[in-house]
Amino acid sequence: MILTQAIETLSRLTLKLLEWTVIILMSGLVLDVTWQVLTRYLLGKPSAWTDELATILMIWVAALGASLGFARKAHLGIDYFVNLLPKKSFRLTQILTQFFIGVFALSVLIYGGGELVRLTLRTEQLSPALGIKMGFVYAAIPISGIFILITTIASLSSLLSQGRSSTDS
């Protein structure tokens, strides 16, 4: 019970962090694109770095925004047939779904994304206009995976504790 509450608290705190990070990145993206338009049409000389910064910010907003959408359960779900299942089968399906999402987040996003970041940093790839190491750009993938994994662990913990409390009564 205490572990479940701690996991839920961690999940809520990371969700707040994620929300504010996406807000800040999106604000930066809006300012960047606004500056690009102003320099192009009012000054007649477009800024050289704004297009690249917009691309980098868009990568981060998309990756972290996907994590936020997952945490808020705002992602696309086709659950028509799952909702027709009996209660026990429905709960088991929810548990298995969260488990496999956690495995995906851990193996593909965190491990695979981490390897991409590591290899890209090792090869010292730089973005052309800003000179930012591309590994830092790609770091959005494993960081997004960490947020998804935290959400998945919280969901699994909640599902499993619901099962325990219903069998205790």
mmCIF file of C-alpha atoms in Angstrom:
data_model
loop_
_atom_site.group_PDB
_atom_site.id
_atom_site.type_symbol
_atom_site.label_atom_id
_atom_site.label_comp_id
_atom_site.label_asym_id
_atom_site.label_seq_id
_atom_site.Cartn_x
_atom_site.Cartn_y
_atom_site.Cartn_z
ATOM 1 C CA MET A 1 0.000 0.000 0.000
ATOM 2 C CA ILE A 2 2.787 2.435 0.939
ATOM 3 C CA LEU A 3 4.757 1.417 -2.161
ATOM 4 C CA THR A 4 1.703 2.038 -4.351
ATOM 5 C CA GLN A 5 1.256 5.519 -2.834
ATOM 6 C CA ALA A 6 4.956 6.291 -3.361
ATOM 7 C CA ILE A 7 4.743 5.183 -6.990
ATOM 8 C CA GLU A 8 1.605 7.289 -7.534
ATOM 9 C CA THR A 9 3.320 10.319 -5.964
ATOM 10 C CA LEU A 10 6.372 9.822 -8.192
ATOM 11 C CA SER A 11 4.080 9.487 -11.197
ATOM 12 C CA ARG A 12 2.215 12.718 -10.339
ATOM 13 C CA LEU A 13 5.476 14.630 -9.833
ATOM 14 C CA THR A 14 6.966 13.397 -13.093
ATOM 15 C CA LEU A 15 3.729 14.273 -14.876
ATOM 16 C CA LYS A 16 3.953 17.857 -13.564
ATOM 17 C CA LEU A 17 7.616 18.036 -14.627
ATOM 18 C CA LEU A 18 6.685 16.679 -18.034
ATOM 19 C CA GLU A 19 3.820 19.159 -18.461
ATOM 20 C CA TRP A 20 6.016 22.154 -17.612
ATOM 21 C CA THR A 21 8.844 20.915 -19.815
ATOM 22 C CA VAL A 22 6.503 20.546 -22.798
ATOM 23 C CA ILE A 23 5.026 24.010 -22.106
ATOM 24 C CA ILE A 24 8.501 25.582 -22.019
ATOM 25 C CA LEU A 25 9.684 23.753 -25.149
ATOM 26 C CA MET A 26 6.493 24.627 -27.029
ATOM 27 C CA SER A 27 6.849 28.281 -26.017
ATOM 28 C CA GLY A 28 10.421 28.223 -27.273
ATOM 29 C CA LEU A 29 9.230 26.692 -30.535
ATOM 30 C CA VAL A 30 6.595 29.419 -30.997
ATOM 31 C CA LEU A 31 9.151 32.161 -30.282
ATOM 32 C CA ASP A 32 11.668 30.567 -32.631
ATOM 33 C CA VAL A 33 9.214 30.283 -35.534
ATOM 34 C CA THR A 34 7.960 33.829 -34.885
ATOM 35 C CA TRP A 35 11.539 35.108 -35.043
ATOM 36 C CA GLN A 36 12.074 33.175 -38.299
ATOM 37 C CA VAL A 37 9.004 34.784 -39.882
ATOM 38 C CA LEU A 38 9.993 38.279 -38.679
ATOM 39 C CA THR A 39 13.547 38.030 -39.971
ATOM 40 C CA ARG A 40 12.414 36.591 -43.279
ATOM 41 C CA TYR A 41 9.572 38.979 -44.132
ATOM 42 C CA LEU A 42 10.340 42.163 -42.215
ATOM 43 C CA LEU A 43 14.128 42.226 -42.414
ATOM 44 C CA GLY A 44 14.421 40.387 -45.701
ATOM 45 C CA LYS A 45 17.193 38.152 -44.340
ATOM 46 C CA PRO A 46 16.071 34.953 -42.638
ATOM 47 C CA SER A 47 17.945 33.878 -39.558
ATOM 48 C CA ALA A 48 20.260 30.934 -40.295
ATOM 49 C CA TRP A 49 19.735 28.986 -37.076
ATOM 50 C CA THR A 50 15.978 29.201 -36.466
ATOM 51 C CA ASP A 51 14.990 26.426 -38.862
ATOM 52 C CA GLU A 52 17.355 23.966 -37.188
ATOM 53 C CA LEU A 53 16.283 25.008 -33.693
ATOM 54 C CA ALA A 54 12.629 24.551 -34.691
ATOM 55 C CA THR A 55 13.402 21.014 -35.880
ATOM 56 C CA ILE A 56 15.211 20.150 -32.633
ATOM 57 C CA LEU A 57 12.441 21.634 -30.487
ATOM 58 C CA MET A 58 9.826 19.780 -32.527
ATOM 59 C CA ILE A 59 11.625 16.465 -31.902
ATOM 60 C CA TRP A 60 11.608 17.127 -28.150
ATOM 61 C CA VAL A 61 7.991 18.367 -28.095
ATOM 62 C CA ALA A 62 6.836 15.317 -30.076
ATOM 63 C CA ALA A 63 8.699 12.788 -27.909
ATOM 64 C CA LEU A 64 7.789 14.333 -24.567
ATOM 65 C CA GLY A 65 4.288 15.191 -25.783
ATOM 66 C CA ALA A 66 3.763 11.520 -26.670
ATOM 67 C CA SER A 67 4.799 10.603 -23.121
ATOM 68 C CA LEU A 68 2.396 13.189 -21.754
ATOM 69 C CA GLY A 69 -0.425 11.900 -23.951
ATOM 70 C CA PHE A 70 0.294 8.366 -22.765
ATOM 71 C CA ALA A 71 0.285 9.433 -19.115
ATOM 72 C CA ARG A 72 -3.042 11.224 -19.559
ATOM 73 C CA LYS A 73 -4.490 8.277 -21.494
ATOM 74 C CA ALA A 74 -5.092 10.602 -24.438
ATOM 75 C CA HIS A 75 -3.559 8.210 -26.955
ATOM 76 C CA LEU A 76 -5.514 6.297 -29.550
ATOM 77 C CA GLY A 77 -6.921 3.088 -28.163
ATOM 78 C CA ILE A 78 -9.095 0.568 -29.895
ATOM 79 C CA ASP A 79 -10.826 -1.041 -26.976
ATOM 80 C CA TYR A 80 -14.197 -2.070 -28.356
ATOM 81 C CA PHE A 81 -13.543 -5.814 -28.129
ATOM 82 C CA VAL A 82 -11.600 -5.557 -24.865
ATOM 83 C CA ASN A 83 -14.603 -3.837 -23.252
ATOM 84 C CA LEU A 84 -16.745 -6.858 -24.170
ATOM 85 C CA LEU A 85 -14.569 -9.190 -22.067
ATOM 86 C CA PRO A 86 -15.646 -10.451 -18.647
ATOM 87 C CA LYS A 87 -14.278 -8.445 -15.690
ATOM 88 C CA LYS A 88 -11.391 -10.835 -14.862
ATOM 89 C CA SER A 89 -10.297 -11.110 -18.507
ATOM 90 C CA PHE A 90 -10.566 -7.345 -18.901
ATOM 91 C CA ARG A 91 -8.305 -6.770 -15.883
ATOM 92 C CA LEU A 92 -5.810 -9.385 -17.099
ATOM 93 C CA THR A 93 -5.757 -7.710 -20.528
ATOM 94 C CA GLN A 94 -5.055 -4.347 -18.886
ATOM 95 C CA ILE A 95 -2.201 -5.832 -16.844
ATOM 96 C CA LEU A 96 -0.669 -7.583 -19.868
ATOM 97 C CA THR A 97 -0.999 -4.444 -21.978
ATOM 98 C CA GLN A 98 0.780 -2.329 -19.368
ATOM 99 C CA PHE A 99 3.454 -5.006 -18.974
ATOM 100 C CA PHE A 100 4.201 -5.110 -22.716
ATOM 101 C CA ILE A 101 4.192 -1.320 -22.956
ATOM 102 C CA GLY A 102 6.743 -1.297 -20.110
ATOM 103 C CA VAL A 103 8.883 -3.884 -21.908
ATOM 104 C CA PHE A 104 8.711 -1.796 -25.100
ATOM 105 C CA ALA A 105 9.611 1.405 -23.262
ATOM 106 C CA LEU A 106 12.517 -0.288 -21.504
ATOM 107 C CA SER A 107 13.935 -2.175 -24.470
ATOM 108 C CA VAL A 108 13.259 0.068 -27.456
ATOM 109 C CA LEU A 109 12.972 3.597 -26.094
ATOM 110 C CA ILE A 110 15.319 3.529 -23.103
ATOM 111 C CA TYR A 111 17.887 0.910 -24.141
ATOM 112 C CA GLY A 112 17.724 1.404 -27.925
ATOM 113 C CA GLY A 113 17.390 5.173 -27.637
ATOM 114 C CA GLY A 114 20.219 5.237 -25.111
ATOM 115 C CA GLU A 115 22.437 3.296 -27.523
ATOM 116 C CA LEU A 116 21.572 5.780 -30.295
ATOM 117 C CA VAL A 117 22.520 8.673 -28.017
ATOM 118 C CA ARG A 118 25.743 6.949 -26.935
ATOM 119 C CA LEU A 119 26.835 6.124 -30.482
ATOM 120 C CA THR A 120 25.934 9.571 -31.790
ATOM 121 C CA LEU A 121 27.856 11.273 -28.986
ATOM 122 C CA ARG A 122 30.823 8.976 -29.609
ATOM 123 C CA THR A 123 30.911 9.890 -33.305
ATOM 124 C CA GLU A 124 30.653 13.567 -32.289
ATOM 125 C CA GLN A 125 27.973 14.431 -34.847
ATOM 126 C CA LEU A 126 27.072 18.120 -34.692
ATOM 127 C CA SER A 127 24.065 19.948 -36.012
ATOM 128 C CA PRO A 128 25.182 22.159 -38.911
ATOM 129 C CA ALA A 129 23.875 25.595 -37.885
ATOM 130 C CA LEU A 130 23.890 25.444 -34.086
ATOM 131 C CA GLY A 131 26.795 23.056 -33.524
ATOM 132 C CA ILE A 132 24.791 21.079 -30.938
ATOM 133 C CA LYS A 133 25.846 17.463 -30.437
ATOM 134 C CA MET A 134 23.166 15.365 -32.107
ATOM 135 C CA GLY A 135 23.255 12.916 -29.216
ATOM 136 C CA PHE A 136 21.613 15.602 -27.090
ATOM 137 C CA VAL A 137 18.886 15.973 -29.699
ATOM 138 C CA TYR A 138 18.264 12.218 -29.763
ATOM 139 C CA ALA A 139 18.215 12.087 -25.952
ATOM 140 C CA ALA A 140 14.501 12.909 -26.238
ATOM 141 C CA ILE A 141 13.877 9.237 -27.097
ATOM 142 C CA PRO A 142 15.220 7.562 -23.929
ATOM 143 C CA ILE A 143 13.940 10.393 -21.732
ATOM 144 C CA SER A 144 10.474 9.901 -23.206
ATOM 145 C CA GLY A 145 10.861 6.179 -22.557
ATOM 146 C CA ILE A 146 11.654 6.842 -18.896
ATOM 147 C CA PHE A 147 8.456 8.887 -18.504
ATOM 148 C CA ILE A 148 6.419 6.170 -20.243
ATOM 149 C CA LEU A 149 7.996 3.494 -18.027
ATOM 150 C CA ILE A 150 7.192 5.459 -14.855
ATOM 151 C CA THR A 151 3.580 5.833 -16.005
ATOM 152 C CA THR A 152 3.413 2.125 -16.836
ATOM 153 C CA ILE A 153 4.816 1.105 -13.446
ATOM 154 C CA ALA A 154 2.258 3.354 -11.719
ATOM 155 C CA SER A 155 -0.574 1.850 -13.786
ATOM 156 C CA LEU A 156 0.598 -1.704 -13.094
ATOM 157 C CA SER A 157 0.955 -0.954 -9.385
ATOM 158 C CA SER A 158 -2.568 0.453 -9.281
ATOM 159 C CA LEU A 159 -4.021 -2.495 -11.217
ATOM 160 C CA LEU A 160 -2.266 -5.040 -9.020
ATOM 161 C CA SER A 161 -3.224 -3.294 -5.768
ATOM 162 C CA GLN A 162 -6.879 -3.170 -6.905
ATOM 163 C CA GLY A 163 -6.749 -6.922 -7.332
ATOM 164 C CA ARG A 164 -5.318 -7.413 -3.855
ATOM 165 C CA SER A 165 -7.869 -5.132 -2.193
ATOM 166 C CA SER A 166 -10.800 -6.907 -3.890
ATOM 167 C CA THR A 167 -9.548 -10.344 -2.766
ATOM 168 C CA ASP A 168 -8.935 -9.081 0.806
ATOM 169 C CA SER A 169 -12.576 -8.112 1.359
#
